[in-house]
């Protein structure tokens, strides 16, 4: 019995030894594979435009408002293309809403002037720098550091890089302590969802700053004026960043305005709809009408404040666009839950 038991123990020990060797080899294989993957990612990033000098900001300059509550900075990040055409889209947002600029730029297809409200440490993420104890992305197996969001958008989206000029507004009571910090990198893959990238970035902000942002009012008029006054075209169209234009709106508006005689007392009304976030964005008025019939689209602020949209004759607009303009329409939509 003892010999049989000893023999069984020896076989078990041999089995454990073989398993350990296999696990060691497998770990070596995984390590080499990860190193190769990391190397290929770096190579891809090197091929892309790093935009290392596109950010222009000196905190000691800028322009205070009349009450010295908000300091603004013009043309901090310039679009690669000069503003052309007759109309520029002026929009504004806080950092946590910036992801909408991707869809907006793709659809608008023209110059965009964007004002961003930045508080405290948020500036470091926009500028492409951040503290070492805030920047490490523990969820990424390739150990990338969190990139600044605008650099990521410009590198990965041609429409943003070519057409969007950014301006900044900083609150006096939450001014950044320094404009310098630890890391600067361009290694994040362009295949990542921009909304996920922004969400991960915002999670790195200090809890105290997030609480402050909830309490403090948002200087909407400051930002609207900052964006509008930096439009270089004859007309400017002022919207919020989550109001998305229909496809190729800038070109259609340029054609429309160039064909109209000069009229100092004319007002052109652009209709705005709310489209359910689960619906595919409509490409024309026909698709928009179908979404409305299915309950997936409605007039803007229909449930919030109906009287606010009274100047827009939606019925006349749809009838005119469907019957006369052959479905080449200009409209805006907002995604609701």
PDB file of N, CA and C in Angstrom, residues 285 313-327:
ATOM      1  N   UNK A 285     -36.208  65.556 -44.591  1.00  0.00           N
ATOM      2  CA  UNK A 285     -37.497  65.833 -43.961  1.00  0.00           C
ATOM      3  C   UNK A 285     -38.411  64.615 -44.002  1.00  0.00           C
ATOM      4  N   UNK A 313     -43.301  77.884 -37.406  1.00  0.00           N
ATOM      5  CA  UNK A 313     -44.498  77.242 -37.952  1.00  0.00           C
ATOM      6  C   UNK A 313     -44.083  75.892 -38.526  1.00  0.00           C
ATOM      7  N   UNK A 314     -44.079  74.858 -37.680  1.00  0.00           N
ATOM      8  CA  UNK A 314     -43.579  73.552 -38.093  1.00  0.00           C
ATOM      9  C   UNK A 314     -44.406  72.956 -39.232  1.00  0.00           C
ATOM     10  N   UNK A 315     -45.722  73.139 -39.181  1.00  0.00           N
ATOM     11  CA  UNK A 315     -46.595  72.564 -40.215  1.00  0.00           C
ATOM     12  C   UNK A 315     -46.269  73.162 -41.575  1.00  0.00           C
ATOM     13  N   UNK A 316     -46.122  74.475 -41.632  1.00  0.00           N
ATOM     14  CA  UNK A 316     -45.778  75.139 -42.893  1.00  0.00           C
ATOM     15  C   UNK A 316     -44.392  74.718 -43.366  1.00  0.00           C
ATOM     16  N   UNK A 317     -43.464  74.580 -42.426  1.00  0.00           N
ATOM     17  CA  UNK A 317     -42.099  74.186 -42.785  1.00  0.00           C
ATOM     18  C   UNK A 317     -42.084  72.825 -43.465  1.00  0.00           C
ATOM     19  N   UNK A 318     -42.725  71.829 -42.853  1.00  0.00           N
ATOM     20  CA  UNK A 318     -42.720  70.473 -43.409  1.00  0.00           C
ATOM     21  C   UNK A 318     -43.398  70.454 -44.769  1.00  0.00           C
ATOM     22  N   UNK A 319     -44.539  71.128 -44.883  1.00  0.00           N
ATOM     23  CA  UNK A 319     -45.264  71.156 -46.152  1.00  0.00           C
ATOM     24  C   UNK A 319     -44.433  71.805 -47.244  1.00  0.00           C
ATOM     25  N   UNK A 320     -43.779  72.907 -46.917  1.00  0.00           N
ATOM     26  CA  UNK A 320     -42.968  73.630 -47.898  1.00  0.00           C
ATOM     27  C   UNK A 320     -41.773  72.796 -48.349  1.00  0.00           C
ATOM     28  N   UNK A 321     -41.094  72.172 -47.399  1.00  0.00           N
ATOM     29  CA  UNK A 321     -39.899  71.408 -47.728  1.00  0.00           C
ATOM     30  C   UNK A 321     -40.228  70.162 -48.538  1.00  0.00           C
ATOM     31  N   UNK A 322     -41.335  69.504 -48.208  1.00  0.00           N
ATOM     32  CA  UNK A 322     -41.687  68.270 -48.906  1.00  0.00           C
ATOM     33  C   UNK A 322     -42.191  68.533 -50.319  1.00  0.00           C
ATOM     34  N   UNK A 323     -42.943  69.599 -50.517  1.00  0.00           N
ATOM     35  CA  UNK A 323     -43.610  69.818 -51.797  1.00  0.00           C
ATOM     36  C   UNK A 323     -42.839  70.723 -52.751  1.00  0.00           C
ATOM     37  N   UNK A 324     -42.056  71.651 -52.206  1.00  0.00           N
ATOM     38  CA  UNK A 324     -41.450  72.672 -53.065  1.00  0.00           C
ATOM     39  C   UNK A 324     -39.945  72.499 -53.212  1.00  0.00           C
ATOM     40  N   UNK A 325     -39.251  72.217 -52.131  1.00  0.00           N
ATOM     41  CA  UNK A 325     -37.793  72.205 -52.174  1.00  0.00           C
ATOM     42  C   UNK A 325     -37.254  70.798 -52.397  1.00  0.00           C
ATOM     43  N   UNK A 326     -38.115  69.878 -52.746  1.00  0.00           N
ATOM     44  CA  UNK A 326     -37.692  68.525 -53.098  1.00  0.00           C
ATOM     45  C   UNK A 326     -36.845  67.869 -52.014  1.00  0.00           C
ATOM     46  N   UNK A 327     -37.220  68.130 -50.774  1.00  0.00           N
ATOM     47  CA  UNK A 327     -36.620  67.417 -49.640  1.00  0.00           C
ATOM     48  C   UNK A 327     -35.177  67.815 -49.348  1.00  0.00           C
TER      49      UNK A 327
END
